[in-house]
């Protein structure tokens, strides 16, 4: 697989050209081995300024925003070109993001590429203009037409955990809506974005400046992108703390802002559910990609009368999952992205101990690994919903088990959080399920293992989990403005 990796430094994509970074290069590291696998172009502020200018020019001086059929053609071209290079992209994703290779056939790579088709078809089929008919406000007969138009230049800032899924969700829908884009990917996964930039430049008809990809280890470039008055909208996925900073920067020029932020989602098991099946499912899910998913259910909320049994099942499930080499097809729990992230998880595990939590299984680094940023899948018991690990996002393979005293108490626990991104409920009673799903304040909620992720389904959160929706028609419309044209008769 490693033979498919780039053999030199990646480049920026600015104004349709692949160029070096003004700050030279920075290293990209394989989190499973701690080895430097190469370098990425390191942009500076001047590079970001040039990228924003290119996006502004492409939006203002071309027909990109008005030629819906051409945009669909370009997105289709991009999808086809990505599929032709999928093995190279797979190697990069596994080596750079530490993503288990089994996930690259789904949400880590092939799924998001295929999802570009939905965005392309929206560009073709969306009703861009609606006739509101004639009315006579203030006695003046007026014909009204409602138009939907692109916002303009979109600044996109993306994280490292699911780089392709999030990059393509933003690029596909923003482009389909007629916008131009400056993408600033996470410094932990620059190759995932830069490889797409080279494909765009070499294999598509996307006009110069429509997509600009700026890799850098300087987080200040994200602040520059969000505050620049030439940028009309910011779309950001990442932590809630960073989201607040993005929102504050964007406010200086009153930009439209989409935020998909953190989560502390609850997995509610009602007393009529199959406890072994439900808890086993929850335990397995929280270990996928080493728990590095904002919508993973990290609070397991179970009936108090069966608490000890649930803890045992959770411990058996997580204890049976061994962190491993992401290139192995059987691995579901690979490494954490960095030593910094592992230290963060370890700090939370120590906080759990200090607050009286019991580490039932896991709680540290695997004894059989002296390289790689691995952490053992961990179950924390004997806490309630006031514990730090029940309230703050950890972003690791850590499951906190909390007792509830009935359906309404389970709902209370689920909602007793600053977040509201996702959740799940298991029960055999449709009425009780409806009671729960009606009252849990989250943007998505699964029932008995249902899958909410899909290109045609909107994703986003309540409360401090974000503003707006990504994907689906609702996500597409985030990238549109509304214009009313009134013509006297």
Short mmCIF file of N, CA and C in Angstrom, two decimals, residues 103-232:
data_model
loop_
_atom_site.label_atom_id
_atom_site.label_comp_id
_atom_site.label_asym_id
_atom_site.label_seq_id
_atom_site.Cartn_x
_atom_site.Cartn_y
_atom_site.Cartn_z
N UNK A 103 -12.95 0.96 6.78
CA UNK A 103 -13.84 2.13 6.72
C UNK A 103 -13.70 2.89 5.42
N UNK A 104 -12.63 2.65 4.66
CA UNK A 104 -12.45 3.40 3.41
C UNK A 104 -13.38 2.92 2.31
N UNK A 105 -14.00 1.77 2.49
CA UNK A 105 -15.02 1.36 1.52
C UNK A 105 -16.35 2.00 1.82
N UNK A 106 -16.44 2.69 2.95
CA UNK A 106 -17.67 3.37 3.36
C UNK A 106 -17.40 4.84 3.62
N UNK A 107 -17.66 5.31 4.86
CA UNK A 107 -17.67 6.76 5.11
C UNK A 107 -16.30 7.44 5.09
N UNK A 108 -15.21 6.69 5.11
CA UNK A 108 -13.91 7.34 5.07
C UNK A 108 -13.45 7.69 3.66
N UNK A 109 -14.07 7.12 2.61
CA UNK A 109 -13.59 7.44 1.28
C UNK A 109 -14.61 7.17 0.18
N UNK A 110 -14.90 5.90 -0.09
CA UNK A 110 -15.71 5.57 -1.25
C UNK A 110 -17.13 6.10 -1.14
N UNK A 111 -17.71 6.09 0.06
CA UNK A 111 -19.05 6.63 0.24
C UNK A 111 -19.13 8.10 -0.10
N UNK A 112 -18.27 8.94 0.48
CA UNK A 112 -18.32 10.37 0.16
C UNK A 112 -18.06 10.68 -1.31
N UNK A 113 -17.19 9.90 -1.98
CA UNK A 113 -16.98 10.13 -3.41
C UNK A 113 -18.28 9.86 -4.17
N UNK A 114 -18.92 8.72 -3.87
CA UNK A 114 -20.18 8.40 -4.53
C UNK A 114 -21.25 9.44 -4.25
N UNK A 115 -21.22 10.03 -3.05
CA UNK A 115 -22.23 11.01 -2.65
C UNK A 115 -22.16 12.29 -3.48
N UNK A 116 -21.06 12.54 -4.18
CA UNK A 116 -20.98 13.71 -5.04
C UNK A 116 -22.04 13.68 -6.13
N UNK A 117 -22.50 12.48 -6.47
CA UNK A 117 -23.57 12.37 -7.47
C UNK A 117 -24.83 13.08 -7.01
N UNK A 118 -25.17 12.97 -5.73
CA UNK A 118 -26.37 13.62 -5.22
C UNK A 118 -26.26 15.13 -5.37
N UNK A 119 -25.07 15.68 -5.07
CA UNK A 119 -24.87 17.12 -5.21
C UNK A 119 -25.00 17.55 -6.67
N UNK A 120 -24.41 16.76 -7.57
CA UNK A 120 -24.49 17.11 -9.00
C UNK A 120 -25.92 17.11 -9.50
N UNK A 121 -26.70 16.12 -9.08
CA UNK A 121 -28.08 16.04 -9.55
C UNK A 121 -28.92 17.19 -8.97
N UNK A 122 -28.59 17.65 -7.77
CA UNK A 122 -29.30 18.81 -7.21
C UNK A 122 -29.05 20.05 -8.05
N UNK A 123 -27.81 20.23 -8.50
CA UNK A 123 -27.52 21.38 -9.35
C UNK A 123 -28.41 21.39 -10.59
N UNK A 124 -28.71 20.21 -11.13
CA UNK A 124 -29.53 20.10 -12.33
C UNK A 124 -31.02 20.25 -12.05
N UNK A 125 -31.47 19.71 -10.93
CA UNK A 125 -32.92 19.56 -10.72
C UNK A 125 -33.53 20.58 -9.76
N UNK A 126 -32.71 21.31 -9.03
CA UNK A 126 -33.24 22.22 -8.02
C UNK A 126 -34.08 23.31 -8.67
N UNK A 127 -35.16 23.71 -8.02
CA UNK A 127 -36.03 24.77 -8.52
C UNK A 127 -35.44 26.12 -8.12
N UNK A 128 -34.70 26.71 -9.03
CA UNK A 128 -33.97 27.92 -8.74
C UNK A 128 -34.86 29.17 -8.70
N UNK A 129 -36.04 29.09 -9.32
CA UNK A 129 -36.93 30.25 -9.33
C UNK A 129 -38.37 29.80 -9.11
N UNK A 130 -39.08 30.53 -8.29
CA UNK A 130 -40.48 30.22 -7.98
C UNK A 130 -41.35 31.45 -8.25
N UNK A 131 -42.42 31.24 -9.01
CA UNK A 131 -43.34 32.32 -9.33
C UNK A 131 -44.34 32.48 -8.18
N UNK A 132 -44.34 33.64 -7.54
CA UNK A 132 -45.26 33.91 -6.44
C UNK A 132 -46.54 34.60 -6.91
N UNK A 133 -46.64 34.84 -8.22
CA UNK A 133 -47.85 35.44 -8.76
C UNK A 133 -47.91 36.94 -8.54
N UNK A 134 -49.11 37.49 -8.80
CA UNK A 134 -49.32 38.93 -8.73
C UNK A 134 -50.09 39.28 -7.46
N UNK A 135 -49.62 40.30 -6.78
CA UNK A 135 -50.33 40.86 -5.62
C UNK A 135 -50.35 42.38 -5.77
N UNK A 136 -51.09 43.05 -4.90
CA UNK A 136 -51.20 44.51 -5.02
C UNK A 136 -50.90 45.19 -3.69
N UNK A 137 -49.70 45.07 -3.19
CA UNK A 137 -49.35 45.77 -1.95
C UNK A 137 -49.39 47.28 -2.18
N UNK A 138 -50.02 48.00 -1.25
CA UNK A 138 -50.16 49.46 -1.36
C UNK A 138 -50.84 49.87 -2.66
N UNK A 139 -51.68 48.95 -3.20
CA UNK A 139 -52.46 49.25 -4.39
C UNK A 139 -51.69 49.17 -5.69
N UNK A 140 -50.47 48.68 -5.67
CA UNK A 140 -49.65 48.60 -6.88
C UNK A 140 -49.57 47.14 -7.31
N UNK A 141 -50.16 46.82 -8.46
CA UNK A 141 -50.11 45.45 -8.98
C UNK A 141 -48.65 45.08 -9.26
N UNK A 142 -48.19 44.01 -8.64
CA UNK A 142 -46.78 43.62 -8.72
C UNK A 142 -46.66 42.12 -8.91
N UNK A 143 -45.85 41.73 -9.87
CA UNK A 143 -45.53 40.31 -10.05
C UNK A 143 -44.26 40.00 -9.25
N UNK A 144 -44.31 38.92 -8.44
CA UNK A 144 -43.19 38.57 -7.58
C UNK A 144 -42.56 37.25 -8.04
N UNK A 145 -41.25 37.23 -8.07
CA UNK A 145 -40.51 36.02 -8.40
C UNK A 145 -39.44 35.80 -7.33
N UNK A 146 -39.40 34.58 -6.80
CA UNK A 146 -38.45 34.23 -5.76
C UNK A 146 -37.29 33.45 -6.38
N UNK A 147 -36.10 33.98 -6.24
CA UNK A 147 -34.92 33.33 -6.81
C UNK A 147 -33.98 32.86 -5.70
N UNK A 148 -33.33 31.72 -5.95
CA UNK A 148 -32.28 31.23 -5.05
C UNK A 148 -30.95 31.32 -5.79
N UNK A 149 -29.98 31.94 -5.16
CA UNK A 149 -28.69 32.19 -5.78
C UNK A 149 -27.56 31.80 -4.82
N UNK A 150 -26.39 31.57 -5.40
CA UNK A 150 -25.22 31.21 -4.60
C UNK A 150 -24.87 32.33 -3.63
N UNK A 151 -24.34 31.95 -2.47
CA UNK A 151 -23.91 32.93 -1.48
C UNK A 151 -22.73 33.73 -1.99
N UNK A 152 -21.75 33.03 -2.61
CA UNK A 152 -20.56 33.73 -3.11
C UNK A 152 -19.31 32.91 -2.85
N UNK A 153 -18.35 33.52 -2.16
CA UNK A 153 -17.11 32.83 -1.79
C UNK A 153 -17.31 32.16 -0.45
N UNK A 154 -17.04 30.87 -0.41
CA UNK A 154 -17.20 30.08 0.81
C UNK A 154 -15.82 29.70 1.36
N UNK A 155 -15.59 30.00 2.62
CA UNK A 155 -14.40 29.52 3.32
C UNK A 155 -14.75 28.26 4.08
N UNK A 156 -14.07 27.17 3.77
CA UNK A 156 -14.36 25.87 4.39
C UNK A 156 -13.17 25.43 5.24
N UNK A 157 -13.42 25.15 6.50
CA UNK A 157 -12.37 24.71 7.43
C UNK A 157 -12.79 23.34 7.96
N UNK A 158 -11.92 22.35 7.76
CA UNK A 158 -12.32 20.96 8.02
C UNK A 158 -11.36 20.27 8.98
N UNK A 159 -11.85 19.23 9.69
CA UNK A 159 -11.04 18.50 10.67
C UNK A 159 -10.37 17.27 10.05
N UNK A 160 -9.69 16.53 10.92
CA UNK A 160 -8.87 15.41 10.47
C UNK A 160 -9.55 14.05 10.61
N UNK A 161 -10.66 13.95 11.31
CA UNK A 161 -11.14 12.60 11.67
C UNK A 161 -11.78 11.85 10.51
N UNK A 162 -12.59 12.54 9.71
CA UNK A 162 -13.17 11.96 8.49
C UNK A 162 -12.91 12.94 7.35
N UNK A 163 -11.65 13.09 6.95
CA UNK A 163 -11.30 14.21 6.06
C UNK A 163 -12.03 14.20 4.73
N UNK A 164 -12.15 13.04 4.07
CA UNK A 164 -12.83 13.03 2.77
C UNK A 164 -14.32 13.27 2.91
N UNK A 165 -14.94 12.64 3.89
CA UNK A 165 -16.38 12.81 4.06
C UNK A 165 -16.72 14.28 4.29
N UNK A 166 -15.96 14.93 5.13
CA UNK A 166 -16.30 16.31 5.46
C UNK A 166 -15.86 17.26 4.33
N UNK A 167 -14.69 17.01 3.74
CA UNK A 167 -14.26 17.86 2.61
C UNK A 167 -15.26 17.79 1.47
N UNK A 168 -15.70 16.57 1.10
CA UNK A 168 -16.60 16.43 -0.05
C UNK A 168 -18.01 16.89 0.27
N UNK A 169 -18.44 16.74 1.53
CA UNK A 169 -19.77 17.25 1.90
C UNK A 169 -19.82 18.76 1.72
N UNK A 170 -18.72 19.44 2.04
CA UNK A 170 -18.69 20.89 1.87
C UNK A 170 -18.46 21.27 0.40
N UNK A 171 -17.45 20.68 -0.22
CA UNK A 171 -17.15 21.01 -1.61
C UNK A 171 -18.31 20.69 -2.54
N UNK A 172 -18.84 19.47 -2.43
CA UNK A 172 -19.89 19.05 -3.36
C UNK A 172 -21.10 19.94 -3.33
N UNK A 173 -21.60 20.24 -2.14
CA UNK A 173 -22.83 21.03 -2.04
C UNK A 173 -22.57 22.52 -2.30
N UNK A 174 -21.42 23.04 -1.84
CA UNK A 174 -21.11 24.44 -2.11
C UNK A 174 -20.94 24.69 -3.60
N UNK A 175 -20.27 23.78 -4.29
CA UNK A 175 -20.08 23.93 -5.74
C UNK A 175 -21.38 23.76 -6.49
N UNK A 176 -22.16 22.75 -6.10
CA UNK A 176 -23.45 22.52 -6.77
C UNK A 176 -24.34 23.75 -6.65
N UNK A 177 -24.24 24.47 -5.55
CA UNK A 177 -25.07 25.66 -5.34
C UNK A 177 -24.53 26.88 -6.11
N UNK A 178 -23.33 26.77 -6.67
CA UNK A 178 -22.80 27.85 -7.49
C UNK A 178 -21.75 28.71 -6.84
N UNK A 179 -21.24 28.29 -5.69
CA UNK A 179 -20.24 29.06 -4.99
C UNK A 179 -18.83 28.71 -5.45
N UNK A 180 -17.88 29.56 -5.11
CA UNK A 180 -16.47 29.23 -5.19
C UNK A 180 -15.97 28.99 -3.76
N UNK A 181 -14.87 28.26 -3.62
CA UNK A 181 -14.48 27.76 -2.30
C UNK A 181 -12.98 27.93 -2.06
N UNK A 182 -12.65 28.29 -0.82
CA UNK A 182 -11.28 28.18 -0.31
C UNK A 182 -11.34 27.16 0.83
N UNK A 183 -10.66 26.05 0.64
CA UNK A 183 -10.67 24.98 1.63
C UNK A 183 -9.37 25.01 2.43
N UNK A 184 -9.50 25.11 3.75
CA UNK A 184 -8.37 25.01 4.68
C UNK A 184 -8.55 23.72 5.48
N UNK A 185 -7.85 22.62 5.08
CA UNK A 185 -7.99 21.36 5.81
C UNK A 185 -7.14 21.34 7.07
N UNK A 186 -7.39 20.36 7.92
CA UNK A 186 -6.63 20.22 9.16
C UNK A 186 -5.16 19.92 8.87
N UNK A 187 -4.24 20.46 9.66
CA UNK A 187 -2.83 20.19 9.43
C UNK A 187 -2.43 18.74 9.68
N UNK A 188 -3.26 17.97 10.37
CA UNK A 188 -2.95 16.55 10.58
C UNK A 188 -3.18 15.70 9.34
N UNK A 189 -4.04 16.17 8.42
CA UNK A 189 -4.36 15.38 7.22
C UNK A 189 -4.29 16.23 5.95
N UNK A 190 -3.16 16.85 5.69
CA UNK A 190 -3.07 17.72 4.52
C UNK A 190 -3.09 16.97 3.19
N UNK A 191 -2.48 15.78 3.16
CA UNK A 191 -2.42 15.04 1.90
C UNK A 191 -3.81 14.65 1.40
N UNK A 192 -4.71 14.32 2.31
CA UNK A 192 -6.06 13.92 1.88
C UNK A 192 -6.70 15.02 1.04
N UNK A 193 -6.47 16.27 1.43
CA UNK A 193 -7.03 17.39 0.67
C UNK A 193 -6.17 17.73 -0.54
N UNK A 194 -4.84 17.72 -0.36
CA UNK A 194 -3.95 18.11 -1.45
C UNK A 194 -4.04 17.16 -2.64
N UNK A 195 -4.24 15.87 -2.36
CA UNK A 195 -4.39 14.90 -3.45
C UNK A 195 -5.62 15.22 -4.28
N UNK A 196 -6.69 15.66 -3.62
CA UNK A 196 -7.89 16.07 -4.34
C UNK A 196 -7.59 17.31 -5.18
N UNK A 197 -6.79 18.22 -4.65
CA UNK A 197 -6.41 19.41 -5.41
C UNK A 197 -5.68 19.06 -6.70
N UNK A 198 -4.79 18.10 -6.63
CA UNK A 198 -4.06 17.71 -7.84
C UNK A 198 -4.99 17.06 -8.85
N UNK A 199 -5.95 16.30 -8.38
CA UNK A 199 -6.93 15.67 -9.28
C UNK A 199 -7.80 16.73 -9.95
N UNK A 200 -8.23 17.73 -9.19
CA UNK A 200 -9.03 18.82 -9.75
C UNK A 200 -8.24 19.53 -10.85
N UNK A 201 -6.99 19.86 -10.56
CA UNK A 201 -6.18 20.61 -11.52
C UNK A 201 -5.90 19.82 -12.79
N UNK A 202 -5.73 18.52 -12.66
CA UNK A 202 -5.26 17.71 -13.79
C UNK A 202 -6.38 17.01 -14.55
N UNK A 203 -7.53 16.81 -13.94
CA UNK A 203 -8.52 15.92 -14.55
C UNK A 203 -9.93 16.47 -14.62
N UNK A 204 -10.13 17.77 -14.35
CA UNK A 204 -11.49 18.31 -14.42
C UNK A 204 -11.49 19.63 -15.19
N UNK A 205 -12.68 20.05 -15.59
CA UNK A 205 -12.88 21.34 -16.25
C UNK A 205 -13.26 22.45 -15.27
N UNK A 206 -13.11 22.19 -13.99
CA UNK A 206 -13.44 23.21 -12.99
C UNK A 206 -12.57 24.44 -13.24
N UNK A 207 -13.17 25.59 -13.45
CA UNK A 207 -12.38 26.78 -13.81
C UNK A 207 -11.41 27.21 -12.72
N UNK A 208 -10.31 27.87 -13.11
CA UNK A 208 -9.35 28.36 -12.13
C UNK A 208 -10.01 29.25 -11.09
N UNK A 209 -9.67 29.02 -9.84
CA UNK A 209 -10.18 29.83 -8.74
C UNK A 209 -11.47 29.35 -8.13
N UNK A 210 -12.18 28.44 -8.81
CA UNK A 210 -13.44 27.95 -8.25
C UNK A 210 -13.18 27.13 -6.98
N UNK A 211 -12.14 26.30 -6.99
CA UNK A 211 -11.73 25.59 -5.79
C UNK A 211 -10.27 25.92 -5.53
N UNK A 212 -9.99 26.31 -4.30
CA UNK A 212 -8.62 26.59 -3.85
C UNK A 212 -8.39 25.79 -2.57
N UNK A 213 -7.28 25.07 -2.51
CA UNK A 213 -6.99 24.23 -1.35
C UNK A 213 -5.67 24.67 -0.75
N UNK A 214 -5.75 25.12 0.51
CA UNK A 214 -4.62 25.76 1.17
C UNK A 214 -4.27 24.97 2.42
N UNK A 215 -3.19 24.19 2.34
CA UNK A 215 -2.73 23.41 3.50
C UNK A 215 -1.70 24.22 4.27
N UNK A 216 -1.71 24.08 5.59
CA UNK A 216 -0.78 24.82 6.43
C UNK A 216 -0.84 24.29 7.85
N UNK A 217 0.26 24.42 8.58
CA UNK A 217 0.23 24.09 10.00
C UNK A 217 -0.04 25.33 10.85
N UNK A 218 -0.33 26.45 10.19
CA UNK A 218 -0.61 27.71 10.88
C UNK A 218 -2.12 27.89 11.04
N UNK A 219 -2.60 27.73 12.28
CA UNK A 219 -4.04 27.87 12.52
C UNK A 219 -4.51 29.31 12.30
N UNK A 220 -3.57 30.25 12.28
CA UNK A 220 -3.94 31.64 12.04
C UNK A 220 -4.53 31.86 10.65
N UNK A 221 -4.23 30.96 9.71
CA UNK A 221 -4.79 31.10 8.38
C UNK A 221 -6.30 30.85 8.38
N UNK A 222 -6.76 30.01 9.29
CA UNK A 222 -8.20 29.82 9.43
C UNK A 222 -8.88 31.09 9.91
N UNK A 223 -8.26 31.77 10.87
CA UNK A 223 -8.81 33.05 11.34
C UNK A 223 -8.80 34.08 10.23
N UNK A 224 -7.75 34.09 9.42
CA UNK A 224 -7.69 35.01 8.27
C UNK A 224 -8.83 34.75 7.30
N UNK A 225 -9.09 33.48 7.04
CA UNK A 225 -10.16 33.11 6.11
C UNK A 225 -11.52 33.53 6.63
N UNK A 226 -11.75 33.34 7.92
CA UNK A 226 -13.07 33.62 8.47
C UNK A 226 -13.35 35.12 8.61
N UNK A 227 -12.32 35.93 8.71
CA UNK A 227 -12.54 37.37 8.94
C UNK A 227 -12.42 38.21 7.67
N UNK A 228 -11.92 37.62 6.57
CA UNK A 228 -11.71 38.40 5.35
C UNK A 228 -13.05 38.85 4.76
N UNK A 229 -13.20 40.14 4.45
CA UNK A 229 -14.49 40.63 3.93
C UNK A 229 -14.84 40.11 2.54
N UNK A 230 -13.88 39.56 1.81
CA UNK A 230 -14.17 39.00 0.49
C UNK A 230 -14.83 37.63 0.57
N UNK A 231 -14.83 37.03 1.75
CA UNK A 231 -15.46 35.72 1.97
C UNK A 231 -16.88 35.96 2.46
N UNK A 232 -17.85 35.33 1.79
CA UNK A 232 -19.26 35.58 2.10
C UNK A 232 -19.84 34.62 3.12
#
